[in-house]
Amino acid sequence: MNIQTERIFCAEQIQVPLELPEILKAFTKECIRAQPENLVEFAANYFAQMAENVAGEGNLAIEQFTSLRRKACISLNYPFFLIFEEIDNTNIYSLPRQTVTETAMAVGFGDPTIEGIFNLGKFDDPIDWREFLVLAISLAAENLLAAFEFIFMTFATQEDPSLDTQQFLQYASYLTTRDPSKPPDFIEQMRNALQTENGGAFSTKITFEDFAGLAIAEKLR
């Protein structure tokens, strides 16, 4: 296989393979665990072993293919999230601005993009890295509903595609409070819509499909 080195000049040229995010997610975990001195050699061995394991297994089952397709978000966000989790071993979700900058650059974000996110977020130092990541996710979304789907793709897992409802509302607020087309009480409207859908009770867990089925989701398209 010849490695193509031609530059990509426009978004239309970018075709992300459906399996890429899951493959990168697993590979990034192995890199973080192994801390290889020679990353290229490590990658060659890792993918050679993967190829051996896949050989003879046949095509993906429909369920596997569907799961991969649902997770075909921007591939940078997976290693970004995993690295943040590894760095933030205290689980206080707060990191120095310099650490956030270095992490973003390490996964391929350029200086203008990083500065744009900082300017949008008007962050203090230290930074809630979850808020930074949510704003980064939103850059790839055509509307708020797509950004909410990317939130689930990034913060939930394949085994459990749901998020804590309060946590989801917090992530969503990072975006709605910065959208001038949304009223200040929009998150409260979302909360009320969720309760109404659940017969007045407040469900502790939610999936993107649950939210997308609500009438209020149409206001995000």
PDB file of N, CA and C in Angstrom, residues 125-213:
ATOM      1  N   ASP A 125      -8.286  30.165  34.149  1.00  0.00           N
ATOM      2  CA  ASP A 125      -7.204  29.187  34.266  1.00  0.00           C
ATOM      3  C   ASP A 125      -7.124  28.769  35.742  1.00  0.00           C
ATOM      4  N   PRO A 126      -7.346  27.486  36.067  1.00  0.00           N
ATOM      5  CA  PRO A 126      -7.452  26.308  35.198  1.00  0.00           C
ATOM      6  C   PRO A 126      -8.796  26.208  34.469  1.00  0.00           C
ATOM      7  N   ILE A 127      -8.855  25.203  33.572  1.00  0.00           N
ATOM      8  CA  ILE A 127      -9.990  25.044  32.663  1.00  0.00           C
ATOM      9  C   ILE A 127     -10.710  23.728  32.944  1.00  0.00           C
ATOM     10  N   ASP A 128     -12.033  23.768  32.886  1.00  0.00           N
ATOM     11  CA  ASP A 128     -12.815  22.534  32.901  1.00  0.00           C
ATOM     12  C   ASP A 128     -12.658  21.896  31.519  1.00  0.00           C
ATOM     13  N   TRP A 129     -11.870  20.820  31.460  1.00  0.00           N
ATOM     14  CA  TRP A 129     -11.549  20.253  30.152  1.00  0.00           C
ATOM     15  C   TRP A 129     -12.770  19.667  29.459  1.00  0.00           C
ATOM     16  N   ARG A 130     -13.803  19.286  30.218  1.00  0.00           N
ATOM     17  CA  ARG A 130     -15.023  18.772  29.584  1.00  0.00           C
ATOM     18  C   ARG A 130     -15.707  19.866  28.764  1.00  0.00           C
ATOM     19  N   GLU A 131     -15.702  21.084  29.308  1.00  0.00           N
ATOM     20  CA  GLU A 131     -16.309  22.199  28.587  1.00  0.00           C
ATOM     21  C   GLU A 131     -15.511  22.513  27.326  1.00  0.00           C
ATOM     22  N   PHE A 132     -14.188  22.487  27.433  1.00  0.00           N
ATOM     23  CA  PHE A 132     -13.334  22.719  26.269  1.00  0.00           C
ATOM     24  C   PHE A 132     -13.613  21.665  25.203  1.00  0.00           C
ATOM     25  N   LEU A 133     -13.721  20.397  25.620  1.00  0.00           N
ATOM     26  CA  LEU A 133     -13.940  19.320  24.668  1.00  0.00           C
ATOM     27  C   LEU A 133     -15.307  19.434  24.002  1.00  0.00           C
ATOM     28  N   VAL A 134     -16.335  19.797  24.755  1.00  0.00           N
ATOM     29  CA  VAL A 134     -17.665  19.965  24.168  1.00  0.00           C
ATOM     30  C   VAL A 134     -17.654  21.066  23.111  1.00  0.00           C
ATOM     31  N   LEU A 135     -16.979  22.164  23.397  1.00  0.00           N
ATOM     32  CA  LEU A 135     -16.886  23.241  22.402  1.00  0.00           C
ATOM     33  C   LEU A 135     -16.107  22.772  21.174  1.00  0.00           C
ATOM     34  N   ALA A 136     -15.066  21.970  21.391  1.00  0.00           N
ATOM     35  CA  ALA A 136     -14.302  21.428  20.263  1.00  0.00           C
ATOM     36  C   ALA A 136     -15.174  20.512  19.410  1.00  0.00           C
ATOM     37  N   ILE A 137     -15.979  19.684  20.071  1.00  0.00           N
ATOM     38  CA  ILE A 137     -16.892  18.789  19.361  1.00  0.00           C
ATOM     39  C   ILE A 137     -17.846  19.580  18.477  1.00  0.00           C
ATOM     40  N   SER A 138     -18.333  20.692  18.997  1.00  0.00           N
ATOM     41  CA  SER A 138     -19.356  21.462  18.286  1.00  0.00           C
ATOM     42  C   SER A 138     -18.845  22.045  16.975  1.00  0.00           C
ATOM     43  N   LEU A 139     -17.521  22.181  16.838  1.00  0.00           N
ATOM     44  CA  LEU A 139     -16.968  22.750  15.612  1.00  0.00           C
ATOM     45  C   LEU A 139     -17.276  21.885  14.397  1.00  0.00           C
ATOM     46  N   ALA A 140     -17.488  20.589  14.621  1.00  0.00           N
ATOM     47  CA  ALA A 140     -17.730  19.673  13.508  1.00  0.00           C
ATOM     48  C   ALA A 140     -19.212  19.467  13.220  1.00  0.00           C
ATOM     49  N   ALA A 141     -20.083  20.083  14.019  1.00  0.00           N
ATOM     50  CA  ALA A 141     -21.520  19.839  13.896  1.00  0.00           C
ATOM     51  C   ALA A 141     -22.198  20.915  13.061  1.00  0.00           C
ATOM     52  N   GLU A 142     -23.162  20.485  12.247  1.00  0.00           N
ATOM     53  CA  GLU A 142     -23.878  21.444  11.408  1.00  0.00           C
ATOM     54  C   GLU A 142     -24.959  22.182  12.180  1.00  0.00           C
ATOM     55  N   ASN A 143     -25.368  21.645  13.324  1.00  0.00           N
ATOM     56  CA  ASN A 143     -26.351  22.314  14.170  1.00  0.00           C
ATOM     57  C   ASN A 143     -26.217  21.778  15.595  1.00  0.00           C
ATOM     58  N   LEU A 144     -27.015  22.331  16.512  1.00  0.00           N
ATOM     59  CA  LEU A 144     -26.903  21.931  17.911  1.00  0.00           C
ATOM     60  C   LEU A 144     -27.305  20.478  18.131  1.00  0.00           C
ATOM     61  N   LEU A 145     -28.298  19.999  17.396  1.00  0.00           N
ATOM     62  CA  LEU A 145     -28.711  18.609  17.575  1.00  0.00           C
ATOM     63  C   LEU A 145     -27.576  17.661  17.211  1.00  0.00           C
ATOM     64  N   ALA A 146     -26.878  17.950  16.125  1.00  0.00           N
ATOM     65  CA  ALA A 146     -25.722  17.133  15.749  1.00  0.00           C
ATOM     66  C   ALA A 146     -24.632  17.224  16.809  1.00  0.00           C
ATOM     67  N   ALA A 147     -24.441  18.407  17.381  1.00  0.00           N
ATOM     68  CA  ALA A 147     -23.450  18.563  18.448  1.00  0.00           C
ATOM     69  C   ALA A 147     -23.825  17.728  19.663  1.00  0.00           C
ATOM     70  N   PHE A 148     -25.124  17.667  19.989  1.00  0.00           N
ATOM     71  CA  PHE A 148     -25.569  16.839  21.112  1.00  0.00           C
ATOM     72  C   PHE A 148     -25.300  15.361  20.823  1.00  0.00           C
ATOM     73  N   GLU A 149     -25.511  14.949  19.574  1.00  0.00           N
ATOM     74  CA  GLU A 149     -25.221  13.553  19.220  1.00  0.00           C
ATOM     75  C   GLU A 149     -23.733  13.265  19.388  1.00  0.00           C
ATOM     76  N   PHE A 150     -22.873  14.211  18.979  1.00  0.00           N
ATOM     77  CA  PHE A 150     -21.437  14.033  19.142  1.00  0.00           C
ATOM     78  C   PHE A 150     -21.057  13.927  20.618  1.00  0.00           C
ATOM     79  N   ILE A 151     -21.788  14.638  21.487  1.00  0.00           N
ATOM     80  CA  ILE A 151     -21.531  14.542  22.926  1.00  0.00           C
ATOM     81  C   ILE A 151     -21.732  13.104  23.397  1.00  0.00           C
ATOM     82  N   PHE A 152     -22.835  12.482  22.978  1.00  0.00           N
ATOM     83  CA  PHE A 152     -23.083  11.092  23.365  1.00  0.00           C
ATOM     84  C   PHE A 152     -22.023  10.172  22.772  1.00  0.00           C
ATOM     85  N   MET A 153     -21.648  10.409  21.518  1.00  0.00           N
ATOM     86  CA  MET A 153     -20.647   9.569  20.874  1.00  0.00           C
ATOM     87  C   MET A 153     -19.301   9.639  21.582  1.00  0.00           C
ATOM     88  N   THR A 154     -18.994  10.776  22.162  1.00  0.00           N
ATOM     89  CA  THR A 154     -17.690  10.979  22.782  1.00  0.00           C
ATOM     90  C   THR A 154     -17.664  10.558  24.245  1.00  0.00           C
ATOM     91  N   PHE A 155     -18.690  10.903  25.005  1.00  0.00           N
ATOM     92  CA  PHE A 155     -18.663  10.678  26.445  1.00  0.00           C
ATOM     93  C   PHE A 155     -19.315   9.364  26.874  1.00  0.00           C
ATOM     94  N   ALA A 156     -20.214   8.816  26.058  1.00  0.00           N
ATOM     95  CA  ALA A 156     -20.813   7.523  26.369  1.00  0.00           C
ATOM     96  C   ALA A 156     -19.917   6.418  25.818  1.00  0.00           C
ATOM     97  N   THR A 157     -20.312   5.179  25.986  1.00  0.00           N
ATOM     98  CA  THR A 157     -19.519   4.048  25.506  1.00  0.00           C
ATOM     99  C   THR A 157     -20.375   3.156  24.622  1.00  0.00           C
ATOM    100  N   GLN A 158     -19.717   2.263  23.908  1.00  0.00           N
ATOM    101  CA  GLN A 158     -20.449   1.327  23.066  1.00  0.00           C
ATOM    102  C   GLN A 158     -21.288   0.393  23.926  1.00  0.00           C
ATOM    103  N   GLU A 159     -20.769   0.022  25.091  1.00  0.00           N
ATOM    104  CA  GLU A 159     -21.493  -0.882  25.973  1.00  0.00           C
ATOM    105  C   GLU A 159     -22.693  -0.198  26.615  1.00  0.00           C
ATOM    106  N   ASP A 160     -22.551   1.084  26.930  1.00  0.00           N
ATOM    107  CA  ASP A 160     -23.634   1.851  27.550  1.00  0.00           C
ATOM    108  C   ASP A 160     -23.743   3.199  26.849  1.00  0.00           C
ATOM    109  N   PRO A 161     -24.636   3.302  25.854  1.00  0.00           N
ATOM    110  CA  PRO A 161     -24.741   4.540  25.074  1.00  0.00           C
ATOM    111  C   PRO A 161     -25.470   5.668  25.793  1.00  0.00           C
ATOM    112  N   SER A 162     -25.824   5.464  27.052  1.00  0.00           N
ATOM    113  CA  SER A 162     -26.547   6.496  27.791  1.00  0.00           C
ATOM    114  C   SER A 162     -25.587   7.360  28.601  1.00  0.00           C
ATOM    115  N   LEU A 163     -26.078   8.536  28.986  1.00  0.00           N
ATOM    116  CA  LEU A 163     -25.357   9.429  29.886  1.00  0.00           C
ATOM    117  C   LEU A 163     -26.242   9.739  31.082  1.00  0.00           C
ATOM    118  N   ASP A 164     -25.626  10.100  32.192  1.00  0.00           N
ATOM    119  CA  ASP A 164     -26.378  10.640  33.307  1.00  0.00           C
ATOM    120  C   ASP A 164     -27.114  11.891  32.815  1.00  0.00           C
ATOM    121  N   THR A 165     -28.402  11.981  33.091  1.00  0.00           N
ATOM    122  CA  THR A 165     -29.205  13.071  32.537  1.00  0.00           C
ATOM    123  C   THR A 165     -28.714  14.440  32.992  1.00  0.00           C
ATOM    124  N   GLN A 166     -28.367  14.562  34.257  1.00  0.00           N
ATOM    125  CA  GLN A 166     -27.854  15.839  34.754  1.00  0.00           C
ATOM    126  C   GLN A 166     -26.548  16.205  34.061  1.00  0.00           C
ATOM    127  N   GLN A 167     -25.719  15.192  33.829  1.00  0.00           N
ATOM    128  CA  GLN A 167     -24.446  15.428  33.150  1.00  0.00           C
ATOM    129  C   GLN A 167     -24.681  15.883  31.715  1.00  0.00           C
ATOM    130  N   PHE A 168     -25.618  15.217  31.031  1.00  0.00           N
ATOM    131  CA  PHE A 168     -25.939  15.614  29.662  1.00  0.00           C
ATOM    132  C   PHE A 168     -26.433  17.052  29.611  1.00  0.00           C
ATOM    133  N   LEU A 169     -27.312  17.431  30.536  1.00  0.00           N
ATOM    134  CA  LEU A 169     -27.827  18.801  30.557  1.00  0.00           C
ATOM    135  C   LEU A 169     -26.709  19.807  30.809  1.00  0.00           C
ATOM    136  N   GLN A 170     -25.740  19.402  31.630  1.00  0.00           N
ATOM    137  CA  GLN A 170     -24.600  20.290  31.868  1.00  0.00           C
ATOM    138  C   GLN A 170     -23.785  20.464  30.590  1.00  0.00           C
ATOM    139  N   TYR A 171     -23.486  19.353  29.902  1.00  0.00           N
ATOM    140  CA  TYR A 171     -22.750  19.446  28.640  1.00  0.00           C
ATOM    141  C   TYR A 171     -23.523  20.301  27.636  1.00  0.00           C
ATOM    142  N   ALA A 172     -24.838  20.074  27.559  1.00  0.00           N
ATOM    143  CA  ALA A 172     -25.667  20.824  26.617  1.00  0.00           C
ATOM    144  C   ALA A 172     -25.645  22.318  26.927  1.00  0.00           C
ATOM    145  N   SER A 173     -25.594  22.655  28.211  1.00  0.00           N
ATOM    146  CA  SER A 173     -25.603  24.070  28.604  1.00  0.00           C
ATOM    147  C   SER A 173     -24.349  24.797  28.134  1.00  0.00           C
ATOM    148  N   TYR A 174     -23.237  24.058  27.980  1.00  0.00           N
ATOM    149  CA  TYR A 174     -22.018  24.691  27.478  1.00  0.00           C
ATOM    150  C   TYR A 174     -22.250  25.292  26.094  1.00  0.00           C
ATOM    151  N   LEU A 175     -23.180  24.686  25.338  1.00  0.00           N
ATOM    152  CA  LEU A 175     -23.455  25.147  23.975  1.00  0.00           C
ATOM    153  C   LEU A 175     -24.636  26.105  23.919  1.00  0.00           C
ATOM    154  N   THR A 176     -25.725  25.768  24.604  1.00  0.00           N
ATOM    155  CA  THR A 176     -26.928  26.602  24.490  1.00  0.00           C
ATOM    156  C   THR A 176     -26.721  27.993  25.082  1.00  0.00           C
ATOM    157  N   THR A 177     -25.913  28.096  26.140  1.00  0.00           N
ATOM    158  CA  THR A 177     -25.686  29.415  26.747  1.00  0.00           C
ATOM    159  C   THR A 177     -24.852  30.322  25.854  1.00  0.00           C
ATOM    160  N   ARG A 178     -24.196  29.733  24.856  1.00  0.00           N
ATOM    161  CA  ARG A 178     -23.379  30.524  23.936  1.00  0.00           C
ATOM    162  C   ARG A 178     -24.062  30.721  22.589  1.00  0.00           C
ATOM    163  N   ASP A 179     -25.263  30.200  22.463  1.00  0.00           N
ATOM    164  CA  ASP A 179     -26.021  30.337  21.222  1.00  0.00           C
ATOM    165  C   ASP A 179     -27.035  31.464  21.394  1.00  0.00           C
ATOM    166  N   PRO A 180     -26.837  32.587  20.702  1.00  0.00           N
ATOM    167  CA  PRO A 180     -27.733  33.732  20.885  1.00  0.00           C
ATOM    168  C   PRO A 180     -29.169  33.464  20.458  1.00  0.00           C
ATOM    169  N   SER A 181     -29.385  32.397  19.689  1.00  0.00           N
ATOM    170  CA  SER A 181     -30.752  32.087  19.254  1.00  0.00           C
ATOM    171  C   SER A 181     -31.539  31.319  20.308  1.00  0.00           C
ATOM    172  N   LYS A 182     -30.879  30.917  21.391  1.00  0.00           N
ATOM    173  CA  LYS A 182     -31.550  30.149  22.439  1.00  0.00           C
ATOM    174  C   LYS A 182     -31.777  31.025  23.669  1.00  0.00           C
ATOM    175  N   PRO A 183     -32.983  30.979  24.246  1.00  0.00           N
ATOM    176  CA  PRO A 183     -33.265  31.792  25.435  1.00  0.00           C
ATOM    177  C   PRO A 183     -32.482  31.289  26.643  1.00  0.00           C
ATOM    178  N   PRO A 184     -32.299  32.124  27.653  1.00  0.00           N
ATOM    179  CA  PRO A 184     -31.521  31.729  28.836  1.00  0.00           C
ATOM    180  C   PRO A 184     -32.080  30.504  29.558  1.00  0.00           C
ATOM    181  N   ASP A 185     -33.396  30.272  29.419  1.00  0.00           N
ATOM    182  CA  ASP A 185     -34.004  29.146  30.139  1.00  0.00           C
ATOM    183  C   ASP A 185     -34.145  27.901  29.265  1.00  0.00           C
ATOM    184  N   PHE A 186     -33.369  27.810  28.181  1.00  0.00           N
ATOM    185  CA  PHE A 186     -33.552  26.689  27.256  1.00  0.00           C
ATOM    186  C   PHE A 186     -33.234  25.349  27.916  1.00  0.00           C
ATOM    187  N   ILE A 187     -32.227  25.299  28.758  1.00  0.00           N
ATOM    188  CA  ILE A 187     -31.906  24.043  29.446  1.00  0.00           C
ATOM    189  C   ILE A 187     -33.060  23.636  30.356  1.00  0.00           C
ATOM    190  N   GLU A 188     -33.693  24.610  30.998  1.00  0.00           N
ATOM    191  CA  GLU A 188     -34.854  24.310  31.839  1.00  0.00           C
ATOM    192  C   GLU A 188     -36.004  23.793  30.984  1.00  0.00           C
ATOM    193  N   GLN A 189     -36.145  24.334  29.778  1.00  0.00           N
ATOM    194  CA  GLN A 189     -37.156  23.815  28.852  1.00  0.00           C
ATOM    195  C   GLN A 189     -36.855  22.362  28.490  1.00  0.00           C
ATOM    196  N   MET A 190     -35.582  22.056  28.270  1.00  0.00           N
ATOM    197  CA  MET A 190     -35.191  20.679  27.976  1.00  0.00           C
ATOM    198  C   MET A 190     -35.505  19.766  29.159  1.00  0.00           C
ATOM    199  N   ARG A 191     -35.190  20.230  30.355  1.00  0.00           N
ATOM    200  CA  ARG A 191     -35.456  19.440  31.559  1.00  0.00           C
ATOM    201  C   ARG A 191     -36.964  19.149  31.686  1.00  0.00           C
ATOM    202  N   ASN A 192     -37.782  20.173  31.468  1.00  0.00           N
ATOM    203  CA  ASN A 192     -39.234  19.998  31.561  1.00  0.00           C
ATOM    204  C   ASN A 192     -39.748  19.038  30.498  1.00  0.00           C
ATOM    205  N   ALA A 193     -39.173  19.121  29.296  1.00  0.00           N
ATOM    206  CA  ALA A 193     -39.584  18.217  28.220  1.00  0.00           C
ATOM    207  C   ALA A 193     -39.255  16.775  28.570  1.00  0.00           C
ATOM    208  N   LEU A 194     -38.101  16.557  29.181  1.00  0.00           N
ATOM    209  CA  LEU A 194     -37.710  15.209  29.590  1.00  0.00           C
ATOM    210  C   LEU A 194     -38.646  14.674  30.671  1.00  0.00           C
ATOM    211  N   GLN A 195     -39.013  15.519  31.613  1.00  0.00           N
ATOM    212  CA  GLN A 195     -39.919  15.093  32.676  1.00  0.00           C
ATOM    213  C   GLN A 195     -41.308  14.788  32.130  1.00  0.00           C
ATOM    214  N   THR A 196     -41.787  15.624  31.221  1.00  0.00           N
ATOM    215  CA  THR A 196     -43.105  15.402  30.628  1.00  0.00           C
ATOM    216  C   THR A 196     -43.140  14.086  29.872  1.00  0.00           C
ATOM    217  N   GLU A 197     -42.073  13.813  29.127  1.00  0.00           N
ATOM    218  CA  GLU A 197     -41.989  12.569  28.362  1.00  0.00           C
ATOM    219  C   GLU A 197     -41.994  11.364  29.284  1.00  0.00           C
ATOM    220  N   ASN A 198     -41.465  11.526  30.491  1.00  0.00           N
ATOM    221  CA  ASN A 198     -41.337  10.415  31.437  1.00  0.00           C
ATOM    222  C   ASN A 198     -42.460  10.428  32.475  1.00  0.00           C
ATOM    223  N   GLY A 199     -43.584  11.029  32.123  1.00  0.00           N
ATOM    224  CA  GLY A 199     -44.729  11.031  33.017  1.00  0.00           C
ATOM    225  C   GLY A 199     -44.553  11.866  34.264  1.00  0.00           C
ATOM    226  N   GLY A 200     -43.739  12.905  34.174  1.00  0.00           N
ATOM    227  CA  GLY A 200     -43.530  13.786  35.315  1.00  0.00           C
ATOM    228  C   GLY A 200     -42.334  13.429  36.161  1.00  0.00           C
ATOM    229  N   ALA A 201     -41.795  12.227  35.963  1.00  0.00           N
ATOM    230  CA  ALA A 201     -40.605  11.805  36.715  1.00  0.00           C
ATOM    231  C   ALA A 201     -39.354  12.235  35.963  1.00  0.00           C
ATOM    232  N   PHE A 202     -38.252  12.326  36.682  1.00  0.00           N
ATOM    233  CA  PHE A 202     -36.987  12.729  36.064  1.00  0.00           C
ATOM    234  C   PHE A 202     -36.090  11.503  35.956  1.00  0.00           C
ATOM    235  N   SER A 203     -35.927  10.999  34.726  1.00  0.00           N
ATOM    236  CA  SER A 203     -35.098   9.820  34.512  1.00  0.00           C
ATOM    237  C   SER A 203     -33.631  10.157  34.744  1.00  0.00           C
ATOM    238  N   THR A 204     -32.917   9.253  35.397  1.00  0.00           N
ATOM    239  CA  THR A 204     -31.517   9.522  35.722  1.00  0.00           C
ATOM    240  C   THR A 204     -30.583   9.250  34.552  1.00  0.00           C
ATOM    241  N   LYS A 205     -31.044   8.500  33.542  1.00  0.00           N
ATOM    242  CA  LYS A 205     -30.200   8.170  32.391  1.00  0.00           C
ATOM    243  C   LYS A 205     -30.937   8.535  31.106  1.00  0.00           C
ATOM    244  N   ILE A 206     -30.155   8.866  30.083  1.00  0.00           N
ATOM    245  CA  ILE A 206     -30.754   9.250  28.804  1.00  0.00           C
ATOM    246  C   ILE A 206     -29.818   8.855  27.673  1.00  0.00           C
ATOM    247  N   THR A 207     -30.394   8.462  26.540  1.00  0.00           N
ATOM    248  CA  THR A 207     -29.629   8.210  25.322  1.00  0.00           C
ATOM    249  C   THR A 207     -29.934   9.321  24.321  1.00  0.00           C
ATOM    250  N   PHE A 208     -29.118   9.393  23.282  1.00  0.00           N
ATOM    251  CA  PHE A 208     -29.391  10.404  22.261  1.00  0.00           C
ATOM    252  C   PHE A 208     -30.727  10.136  21.587  1.00  0.00           C
ATOM    253  N   GLU A 209     -31.059   8.864  21.376  1.00  0.00           N
ATOM    254  CA  GLU A 209     -32.329   8.527  20.745  1.00  0.00           C
ATOM    255  C   GLU A 209     -33.501   9.006  21.595  1.00  0.00           C
ATOM    256  N   ASP A 210     -33.366   8.890  22.928  1.00  0.00           N
ATOM    257  CA  ASP A 210     -34.414   9.402  23.817  1.00  0.00           C
ATOM    258  C   ASP A 210     -34.625  10.895  23.587  1.00  0.00           C
ATOM    259  N   PHE A 211     -33.521  11.627  23.563  1.00  0.00           N
ATOM    260  CA  PHE A 211     -33.632  13.078  23.427  1.00  0.00           C
ATOM    261  C   PHE A 211     -34.113  13.477  22.037  1.00  0.00           C
ATOM    262  N   ALA A 212     -33.572  12.829  21.012  1.00  0.00           N
ATOM    263  CA  ALA A 212     -33.917  13.198  19.635  1.00  0.00           C
ATOM    264  C   ALA A 212     -35.395  12.975  19.342  1.00  0.00           C
ATOM    265  N   GLY A 213     -36.048  12.107  20.120  1.00  0.00           N
ATOM    266  CA  GLY A 213     -37.467  11.849  19.919  1.00  0.00           C
ATOM    267  C   GLY A 213     -38.381  12.899  20.519  1.00  0.00           C
TER     268      GLY A 213
END
